[in-house]
Amino acid sequence: MRHLRVPNREVEAVLGHIRAREWGAVGMRVFSSKDGFSRLIPLGPNAPEEFPESLAMFPLEVHEGVPVDKIETDWLALLVNEIDQETIDSLGESLPSNHEFIGDMMIVRLDDNAAPYADAIARAKLATHPHVRLILNDEGVQGEFRIRQLQPIGARLGGSVLAGPTLEFAPPEILSTTVAVKESGRVIRCDPTKAYFSTKLQTERLETLALAKQLREELGRPLRIADPFCGVGPAIAPLLVEPNLVGDLLAADLNPDAVGLLFENLSKWERQKYPSEPIPLSRVYENRLVGVADASLLDENEDIVGKWDVIIVNLPHRTIELLPNIISLLDRTSPSLIRGRVIVEESEIESANTQIQSILPPIQSGKPTPKLHIKRDYSASLRLCSFEAWIASS
Ligand SMILES: C[S@@+](CC[C@H](N)C(=O)[O-])C[C@H]1O[C@@H](n2cnc3c(N)ncnc32)[C@H](O)[C@@H]1O
């Protein structure tokens, strides 16, 4: 295999040229010359016979290739091959310190300082995460459907990485944001650019499962569960895994794309057919009321009011405002449960608790007074909180 012999201090610059043109040998690594003064850069089949002037001064040598033996796990160590150390130091905290995985996608947040280096960051991150197909910059959540604005900054195509201008040539399937996420033994199909989905809510969903099992124990029968802001259905997934937990199910969302993905998910989870396109809220099966609906209008539907044992309220910016509509959906002839999420200023948690307690009907005796529990920071001052309310029968 041909190798380019490059003095140590010039290796980074030359590697930059070679990577940009995809002339390197995939799966082979750079290694040191015997005298230790140079490095040998392996060249792949794309490398030309004759190099441009900027590289022609380095001698070509034929050696056996040395396979990549271990994957570098520190992406910043690889970023040094892309950007000079001074620039890296000046970027400081602008460089993304964490990332989120959704299926085989990695999502990072680049601020204005880091954005010009998006392709270098993408190459370094993809090199340290060989299972990632696509890396995207998160430009924020938009609108009432809470859809993410995700901009592709790098993708893996076979053995090479596309980033910067080369990304334009990526085949559409490589840039697809529809992915499968495995959670609680179920595969959830989602597309965060079309419908809300967060991998960070897994613990929350398992807590909801534990609460529902507790209520089933008390009622001694499967539950009628409503998730009127269900998105693609992740909160329902673990509930359906538990045998004899879900009797009747209402799963609705205002976003038709979310409902389309929900139907794909329900078809797989329940091994029964759901519509291939989103439809308005309908009884697809006797015990399955699913489809597109505005949750704030459900209390106008006699088929839905007063019928549910558990209601999941995950519209954190509007949960408190919508609580009165939600309460009327509960079957008050037996104990029931509301599981909600709220975004609130940390300084206003106490007053939000008082407000929630004043809206809710009486709480089952022996059960705790509903209170917001902080789950994580939403911004510098806002907190994402959860609560559960055990409602007494009337
Ligand atoms: C925070 S997401 C939660 C989604 C899902 N429950 C989850 O945990 O992934 C809120 C969802 O409410 C939906 N939504 C917003 N306004 C709504 C309304 N008025 N009625 C029904 N769904 C609504 C959005 O489309 C979004 O899917």
Short mmCIF file of C-alpha atoms and ligand atoms in Angstrom, two decimals:
data_model
loop_
_atom_site.label_atom_id
_atom_site.label_comp_id
_atom_site.label_asym_id
_atom_site.label_seq_id
_atom_site.Cartn_x
_atom_site.Cartn_y
_atom_site.Cartn_z
CA MET A 1 0.00 0.00 0.00
CA ARG A 2 1.28 3.47 -0.90
CA HIS A 3 2.14 5.75 2.00
CA LEU A 4 3.12 9.41 2.04
CA ARG A 5 6.16 10.06 4.22
CA VAL A 6 5.60 13.38 6.01
CA PRO A 7 7.78 15.09 8.67
CA ASN A 8 6.03 14.95 12.05
CA ARG A 9 5.36 18.67 12.33
CA GLU A 10 3.57 18.75 8.96
CA VAL A 11 1.42 15.66 9.46
CA GLU A 12 -1.69 17.49 10.64
CA ALA A 13 -1.75 19.87 7.69
CA VAL A 14 -1.16 17.07 5.16
CA LEU A 15 -3.81 14.87 6.78
CA GLY A 16 -6.23 17.77 6.41
CA HIS A 17 -5.57 17.86 2.62
CA ILE A 18 -5.86 14.10 2.28
CA ARG A 19 -9.07 13.81 4.29
CA ALA A 20 -10.72 16.70 2.45
CA ARG A 21 -10.12 14.87 -0.84
CA GLU A 22 -10.89 11.40 0.59
CA TRP A 23 -7.49 10.08 -0.52
CA GLY A 24 -6.75 8.23 2.74
CA ALA A 25 -7.02 4.44 3.09
CA VAL A 26 -10.16 3.47 5.02
CA GLY A 27 -9.46 1.23 8.03
CA MET A 28 -5.70 1.88 7.95
CA ARG A 29 -3.81 4.16 10.28
CA VAL A 30 -0.91 6.57 10.22
CA PHE A 31 2.25 5.11 11.76
CA SER A 32 5.69 6.37 12.71
CA SER A 33 8.78 5.91 10.51
CA LYS A 34 11.66 3.83 11.96
CA ASP A 35 13.76 6.93 12.71
CA GLY A 36 10.78 8.55 14.44
CA PHE A 37 11.10 11.85 12.53
CA SER A 38 8.25 11.22 10.09
CA ARG A 39 4.83 9.65 9.84
CA LEU A 40 3.56 7.38 7.07
CA ILE A 41 0.09 8.25 5.86
CA PRO A 42 -1.72 5.34 4.13
CA LEU A 43 -3.28 6.17 0.75
CA GLY A 44 -6.44 4.60 -0.61
CA PRO A 45 -7.55 3.81 -4.18
CA ASN A 46 -8.93 7.37 -4.62
CA ALA A 47 -5.47 8.94 -4.26
CA PRO A 48 -4.02 10.08 -7.64
CA GLU A 49 -0.79 8.80 -9.20
CA GLU A 50 0.60 12.33 -9.25
CA PHE A 51 0.03 14.67 -6.34
CA PRO A 52 -0.59 18.42 -6.58
CA GLU A 53 2.32 20.74 -5.84
CA SER A 54 1.36 21.15 -2.16
CA LEU A 55 1.95 17.42 -1.54
CA ALA A 56 4.40 16.48 -4.30
CA MET A 57 7.44 17.28 -2.11
CA PHE A 58 6.68 14.33 0.22
CA PRO A 59 8.17 10.97 -0.86
CA LEU A 60 5.86 8.06 -1.63
CA GLU A 61 6.79 4.67 -0.12
CA VAL A 62 5.20 1.24 -0.35
CA HIS A 63 4.61 -0.53 3.00
CA GLU A 64 2.23 -3.07 4.36
CA GLY A 65 -0.78 -1.13 5.75
CA VAL A 66 -1.35 -1.03 9.49
CA PRO A 67 -5.05 -1.56 10.33
CA VAL A 68 -6.77 0.81 12.73
CA ASP A 69 -6.45 -1.18 15.96
CA LYS A 70 -8.43 1.00 18.28
CA ILE A 71 -10.96 3.72 17.90
CA GLU A 72 -10.00 7.03 19.41
CA THR A 73 -12.71 7.90 21.92
CA ASP A 74 -11.67 11.48 22.63
CA TRP A 75 -13.14 13.56 19.82
CA LEU A 76 -11.13 16.63 20.86
CA ALA A 77 -7.93 14.63 20.28
CA LEU A 78 -9.11 14.15 16.68
CA LEU A 79 -10.27 17.73 16.29
CA VAL A 80 -6.59 18.74 16.52
CA ASN A 81 -6.15 17.07 13.11
CA GLU A 82 -8.84 19.36 11.72
CA ILE A 83 -8.40 22.74 13.42
CA ASP A 84 -5.25 24.22 14.96
CA GLN A 85 -4.92 24.07 18.73
CA GLU A 86 -5.06 27.86 19.09
CA THR A 87 -8.51 27.98 17.44
CA ILE A 88 -9.69 25.06 19.58
CA ASP A 89 -8.54 26.90 22.71
CA SER A 90 -10.24 30.10 21.59
CA LEU A 91 -13.52 28.23 20.98
CA GLY A 92 -13.42 26.95 24.57
CA GLU A 93 -16.94 26.31 25.88
CA SER A 94 -18.44 26.96 22.44
CA LEU A 95 -17.38 23.43 21.45
CA PRO A 96 -20.26 21.03 22.13
CA SER A 97 -19.55 19.32 25.46
CA ASN A 98 -22.35 16.78 25.10
CA HIS A 99 -24.58 15.19 22.51
CA GLU A 100 -27.77 13.16 22.27
CA PHE A 101 -28.20 9.90 20.38
CA ILE A 102 -31.51 9.17 18.67
CA GLY A 103 -31.18 5.80 16.92
CA ASP A 104 -28.06 6.05 14.75
CA MET A 105 -28.14 9.86 14.72
CA MET A 106 -26.09 12.15 16.95
CA ILE A 107 -27.46 15.58 17.79
CA VAL A 108 -25.21 18.43 18.92
CA ARG A 109 -25.80 22.11 19.59
CA LEU A 110 -23.36 24.49 17.93
CA ASP A 111 -23.42 28.13 18.96
CA ASP A 112 -22.50 30.97 16.59
CA ASN A 113 -18.77 30.67 17.41
CA ALA A 114 -18.63 26.92 16.75
CA ALA A 115 -20.93 26.89 13.68
CA PRO A 116 -18.13 27.85 11.18
CA TYR A 117 -16.26 24.68 12.27
CA ALA A 118 -19.31 22.40 11.91
CA ASP A 119 -17.69 20.12 9.29
CA ALA A 120 -14.48 19.65 11.33
CA ILE A 121 -16.54 18.93 14.48
CA ALA A 122 -18.72 16.49 12.50
CA ARG A 123 -15.66 14.59 11.19
CA ALA A 124 -14.08 14.35 14.66
CA LYS A 125 -17.34 13.25 16.33
CA LEU A 126 -18.12 10.68 13.60
CA ALA A 127 -14.61 9.26 13.88
CA THR A 128 -15.06 8.64 17.61
CA HIS A 129 -18.56 7.16 17.21
CA PRO A 130 -18.42 4.53 14.46
CA HIS A 131 -22.08 3.49 14.96
CA VAL A 132 -23.36 7.00 14.12
CA ARG A 133 -24.68 7.44 10.56
CA LEU A 134 -25.70 11.09 10.69
CA ILE A 135 -24.74 14.05 12.86
CA LEU A 136 -27.06 17.06 13.09
CA ASN A 137 -26.93 20.51 14.60
CA ASP A 138 -29.94 21.21 16.83
CA GLU A 139 -31.25 24.67 15.97
CA GLY A 140 -34.06 24.54 18.54
CA VAL A 141 -37.64 23.38 19.01
CA GLN A 142 -40.46 25.04 17.09
CA GLY A 143 -44.20 25.57 17.43
CA GLU A 144 -46.89 23.74 19.36
CA PHE A 145 -45.85 20.39 17.85
CA ARG A 146 -42.41 20.83 19.52
CA ILE A 147 -40.60 19.79 16.34
CA ARG A 148 -36.83 20.09 16.23
CA GLN A 149 -34.99 22.10 13.60
CA LEU A 150 -32.11 19.75 12.79
CA GLN A 151 -29.45 20.66 10.25
CA PRO A 152 -27.22 17.79 8.95
CA ILE A 153 -23.52 18.62 9.40
CA GLY A 154 -21.93 15.26 8.65
CA ALA A 155 -22.81 11.76 7.44
CA ARG A 156 -21.11 8.42 6.99
CA LEU A 157 -21.16 6.91 3.52
CA GLY A 158 -19.55 3.48 3.46
CA GLY A 159 -16.03 3.97 4.83
CA SER A 160 -15.90 7.73 4.33
CA VAL A 161 -17.32 10.74 6.04
CA LEU A 162 -19.18 13.49 4.20
CA ALA A 163 -19.14 16.93 5.78
CA GLY A 164 -19.18 20.52 4.58
CA PRO A 165 -19.72 20.90 0.80
CA THR A 166 -19.42 17.13 0.15
CA LEU A 167 -22.63 16.62 2.16
CA GLU A 168 -24.57 17.95 -0.83
CA PHE A 169 -23.75 14.71 -2.64
CA ALA A 170 -25.06 12.44 0.13
CA PRO A 171 -27.82 10.07 -1.04
CA PRO A 172 -31.17 10.98 0.62
CA GLU A 173 -31.34 7.73 2.64
CA ILE A 174 -28.09 8.68 4.42
CA LEU A 175 -29.69 11.99 5.47
CA SER A 176 -33.01 10.46 6.58
CA THR A 177 -34.08 11.50 10.08
CA THR A 178 -36.63 8.69 10.51
CA VAL A 179 -35.03 6.25 12.92
CA ALA A 180 -35.81 3.33 15.22
CA VAL A 181 -35.00 3.69 18.92
CA LYS A 182 -34.92 0.71 21.25
CA GLU A 183 -36.43 1.38 24.67
CA SER A 184 -37.85 -0.96 27.32
CA GLY A 185 -37.68 -3.89 24.92
CA ARG A 186 -39.72 -2.07 22.26
CA VAL A 187 -38.62 -0.43 19.04
CA ILE A 188 -40.03 3.09 18.70
CA ARG A 189 -40.08 4.65 15.24
CA CYS A 190 -39.67 8.39 15.33
CA ASP A 191 -38.52 11.41 13.37
CA PRO A 192 -37.65 14.38 15.59
CA THR A 193 -37.96 16.74 12.60
CA LYS A 194 -41.62 15.71 12.16
CA ALA A 195 -42.86 14.88 15.66
CA TYR A 196 -41.64 15.47 19.21
CA PHE A 197 -39.47 12.73 20.66
CA SER A 198 -36.97 12.78 23.51
CA THR A 199 -34.74 9.94 24.64
CA LYS A 200 -34.35 11.75 27.97
CA LEU A 201 -37.83 10.79 29.17
CA GLN A 202 -37.18 7.07 29.54
CA THR A 203 -37.00 7.18 33.36
CA GLU A 204 -40.17 9.26 33.45
CA ARG A 205 -41.95 6.65 31.33
CA LEU A 206 -40.83 3.83 33.64
CA GLU A 207 -42.08 5.79 36.66
CA THR A 208 -45.46 6.15 34.92
CA LEU A 209 -45.49 2.37 34.39
CA ALA A 210 -44.84 1.77 38.12
CA LEU A 211 -47.66 4.19 39.09
CA ALA A 212 -50.08 2.55 36.66
CA LYS A 213 -49.27 -0.90 38.05
CA GLN A 214 -50.00 0.44 41.55
CA LEU A 215 -53.44 1.69 40.42
CA ARG A 216 -54.18 -1.63 38.68
CA GLU A 217 -53.41 -3.35 41.98
CA GLU A 218 -55.94 -1.11 43.73
CA LEU A 219 -58.66 -1.46 41.11
CA GLY A 220 -58.00 -5.15 40.46
CA ARG A 221 -58.52 -4.86 36.68
CA PRO A 222 -56.79 -3.59 33.52
CA LEU A 223 -56.83 0.21 33.21
CA ARG A 224 -58.42 2.61 30.75
CA ILE A 225 -55.46 4.81 29.86
CA ALA A 226 -55.58 8.12 27.94
CA ASP A 227 -52.51 9.83 26.47
CA PRO A 228 -54.01 12.85 24.66
CA PHE A 229 -50.57 14.36 23.82
CA CYS A 230 -49.03 11.03 22.85
CA GLY A 231 -46.62 12.09 20.07
CA VAL A 232 -45.28 8.91 18.43
CA GLY A 233 -46.37 6.93 21.53
CA PRO A 234 -43.25 6.47 23.69
CA ALA A 235 -45.15 6.76 27.00
CA ILE A 236 -47.59 4.05 25.88
CA ALA A 237 -44.83 1.65 24.76
CA PRO A 238 -43.80 0.33 28.23
CA LEU A 239 -47.45 0.22 29.38
CA LEU A 240 -48.35 -2.09 26.48
CA VAL A 241 -45.44 -4.40 27.32
CA GLU A 242 -46.97 -5.14 30.74
CA PRO A 243 -49.55 -7.94 30.38
CA ASN A 244 -53.14 -7.01 31.40
CA LEU A 245 -52.28 -3.42 32.24
CA VAL A 246 -53.89 -1.55 29.34
CA GLY A 247 -57.57 -2.25 28.76
CA ASP A 248 -58.98 0.67 26.75
CA LEU A 249 -56.49 3.07 25.24
CA LEU A 250 -56.90 6.63 23.97
CA ALA A 251 -53.82 7.85 22.09
CA ALA A 252 -54.12 11.19 20.31
CA ASP A 253 -52.03 14.10 19.13
CA LEU A 254 -52.72 17.30 17.22
CA ASN A 255 -49.76 16.68 14.90
CA PRO A 256 -50.77 14.35 12.00
CA ASP A 257 -47.13 13.33 11.42
CA ALA A 258 -46.90 12.17 15.04
CA VAL A 259 -50.09 10.14 14.57
CA GLY A 260 -48.71 8.57 11.36
CA LEU A 261 -45.66 7.35 13.27
CA LEU A 262 -47.85 6.31 16.24
CA PHE A 263 -49.86 4.06 13.89
CA GLU A 264 -46.66 2.48 12.55
CA ASN A 265 -45.54 1.86 16.14
CA LEU A 266 -48.89 0.50 17.37
CA SER A 267 -49.11 -1.85 14.35
CA LYS A 268 -45.78 -3.40 15.36
CA TRP A 269 -46.27 -3.37 19.13
CA GLU A 270 -49.78 -4.87 19.01
CA ARG A 271 -49.32 -6.97 15.88
CA GLN A 272 -52.60 -5.65 14.49
CA LYS A 273 -53.27 -3.25 11.63
CA TYR A 274 -53.64 0.49 12.11
CA PRO A 275 -54.42 2.97 9.31
CA SER A 276 -51.50 3.65 6.94
CA GLU A 277 -52.24 7.41 7.08
CA PRO A 278 -53.14 9.68 10.02
CA ILE A 279 -56.92 9.94 10.58
CA PRO A 280 -59.07 12.00 12.97
CA LEU A 281 -59.59 10.41 16.40
CA SER A 282 -61.54 7.18 15.73
CA ARG A 283 -62.29 3.86 17.35
CA VAL A 284 -59.99 1.74 15.18
CA TYR A 285 -60.72 -1.22 17.49
CA GLU A 286 -63.35 -1.45 20.20
CA ASN A 287 -60.72 -0.76 22.86
CA ARG A 288 -58.47 1.54 20.79
CA LEU A 289 -59.46 5.18 20.30
CA VAL A 290 -56.63 6.72 18.29
CA GLY A 291 -55.89 9.55 15.86
CA VAL A 292 -55.51 13.28 15.39
CA ALA A 293 -57.33 15.40 17.97
CA ASP A 294 -57.07 18.67 19.85
CA ALA A 295 -56.89 17.63 23.50
CA SER A 296 -58.46 20.89 24.63
CA LEU A 297 -61.70 19.84 22.87
CA LEU A 298 -61.92 16.24 24.11
CA ASP A 299 -64.21 17.30 26.96
CA GLU A 300 -66.85 18.08 24.32
CA ASN A 301 -66.97 14.42 23.25
CA GLU A 302 -69.45 12.31 25.25
CA ASP A 303 -67.74 9.12 24.14
CA ILE A 304 -64.60 10.27 25.99
CA VAL A 305 -65.73 12.28 29.06
CA GLY A 306 -65.71 10.37 32.39
CA LYS A 307 -64.21 7.18 30.92
CA TRP A 308 -60.52 7.02 31.98
CA ASP A 309 -58.53 5.69 34.96
CA VAL A 310 -55.14 7.18 34.00
CA ILE A 311 -54.45 10.35 32.02
CA ILE A 312 -50.94 11.30 30.90
CA VAL A 313 -50.54 15.05 30.38
CA ASN A 314 -47.29 15.84 28.61
CA LEU A 315 -47.65 19.32 27.21
CA PRO A 316 -45.45 20.98 29.84
CA HIS A 317 -45.98 24.62 28.75
CA ARG A 318 -49.80 24.26 28.96
CA THR A 319 -50.46 21.42 31.42
CA ILE A 320 -51.85 23.64 34.21
CA GLU A 321 -54.06 25.61 31.79
CA LEU A 322 -55.51 22.36 30.34
CA LEU A 323 -55.98 20.53 33.67
CA PRO A 324 -59.71 21.41 34.03
CA ASN A 325 -60.48 19.89 30.58
CA ILE A 326 -58.40 16.81 31.44
CA ILE A 327 -60.07 16.23 34.82
CA SER A 328 -63.47 15.89 33.17
CA LEU A 329 -62.18 12.88 31.20
CA LEU A 330 -61.53 10.88 34.40
CA ASP A 331 -63.94 8.19 35.55
CA ARG A 332 -64.69 9.51 39.03
CA THR A 333 -66.67 6.45 40.13
CA SER A 334 -63.36 4.83 41.15
CA PRO A 335 -59.88 6.13 42.13
CA SER A 336 -57.87 7.50 39.22
CA LEU A 337 -54.48 8.99 38.38
CA ILE A 338 -53.17 12.03 36.53
CA ARG A 339 -49.52 12.01 35.54
CA GLY A 340 -48.32 15.41 34.35
CA ARG A 341 -45.29 17.44 33.32
CA VAL A 342 -44.93 21.16 33.82
CA ILE A 343 -42.30 23.76 32.86
CA VAL A 344 -42.07 26.47 35.47
CA GLU A 345 -39.70 29.12 36.88
CA GLU A 346 -37.89 27.59 39.85
CA SER A 347 -38.98 30.54 41.98
CA GLU A 348 -42.63 29.83 41.10
CA ILE A 349 -42.78 26.11 41.90
CA GLU A 350 -44.57 26.69 45.22
CA SER A 351 -47.25 28.87 43.67
CA ALA A 352 -47.66 26.36 40.79
CA ASN A 353 -48.18 23.62 43.42
CA THR A 354 -50.90 25.69 45.11
CA GLN A 355 -52.55 26.32 41.73
CA ILE A 356 -52.48 22.61 40.75
CA GLN A 357 -53.89 21.58 44.14
CA SER A 358 -56.71 24.12 43.84
CA ILE A 359 -57.72 22.87 40.35
CA LEU A 360 -57.61 19.15 41.20
CA PRO A 361 -60.55 17.28 42.78
CA PRO A 362 -60.02 15.72 46.26
CA ILE A 363 -57.01 13.41 46.57
CA GLN A 364 -57.39 9.78 47.67
CA SER A 365 -56.86 9.49 51.43
CA GLY A 366 -53.43 8.14 52.36
CA LYS A 367 -51.91 9.37 49.08
CA PRO A 368 -49.42 12.29 48.94
CA THR A 369 -50.54 15.82 48.08
CA PRO A 370 -49.62 16.42 44.39
CA LYS A 371 -46.39 18.38 44.11
CA LEU A 372 -44.00 19.27 41.31
CA HIS A 373 -40.71 17.35 41.40
CA ILE A 374 -37.86 18.96 39.46
CA LYS A 375 -36.60 16.53 36.79
CA ARG A 376 -34.07 18.76 35.04
CA ASP A 377 -33.20 22.29 33.97
CA TYR A 378 -35.08 23.53 30.93
CA SER A 379 -33.16 26.83 30.80
CA ALA A 380 -31.19 28.97 33.24
CA SER A 381 -34.29 29.70 35.34
CA LEU A 382 -36.99 27.29 34.05
CA ARG A 383 -37.34 23.77 35.44
CA LEU A 384 -38.99 20.74 33.87
CA CYS A 385 -41.08 19.08 36.59
CA SER A 386 -43.40 16.10 36.99
CA PHE A 387 -46.28 15.37 39.31
CA GLU A 388 -48.72 12.61 39.98
CA ALA A 389 -52.17 13.08 41.47
CA TRP A 390 -54.16 10.20 42.95
CA ILE A 391 -57.73 11.37 42.54
CA ALA A 392 -60.36 10.03 44.98
CA SER A 393 -63.62 8.62 43.66
CA SER A 394 -66.51 11.04 44.11
C1 LIG B 1 -43.93 17.40 24.80
S1 LIG B 1 -44.66 16.53 23.48
C2 LIG B 1 -44.97 14.97 24.23
C3 LIG B 1 -45.12 13.85 23.24
C4 LIG B 1 -45.11 12.44 23.85
N1 LIG B 1 -46.10 12.31 24.89
C5 LIG B 1 -43.73 12.07 24.32
O1 LIG B 1 -43.57 11.88 25.53
O2 LIG B 1 -42.84 11.95 23.50
C6 LIG B 1 -46.24 17.28 23.38
C7 LIG B 1 -47.11 16.75 22.26
O3 LIG B 1 -48.38 17.41 22.32
C8 LIG B 1 -48.82 17.64 21.00
N2 LIG B 1 -49.82 18.75 21.09
C9 LIG B 1 -49.63 20.07 21.17
N3 LIG B 1 -50.79 20.72 21.32
C10 LIG B 1 -51.77 19.77 21.37
C11 LIG B 1 -53.18 19.80 21.51
N4 LIG B 1 -53.85 20.95 21.67
N5 LIG B 1 -53.84 18.63 21.50
C12 LIG B 1 -53.18 17.44 21.34
N6 LIG B 1 -51.85 17.36 21.18
C13 LIG B 1 -51.14 18.50 21.21
C14 LIG B 1 -47.58 17.95 20.21
O4 LIG B 1 -47.76 17.70 18.84
C15 LIG B 1 -46.57 16.99 20.87
O5 LIG B 1 -46.51 15.76 20.19
#
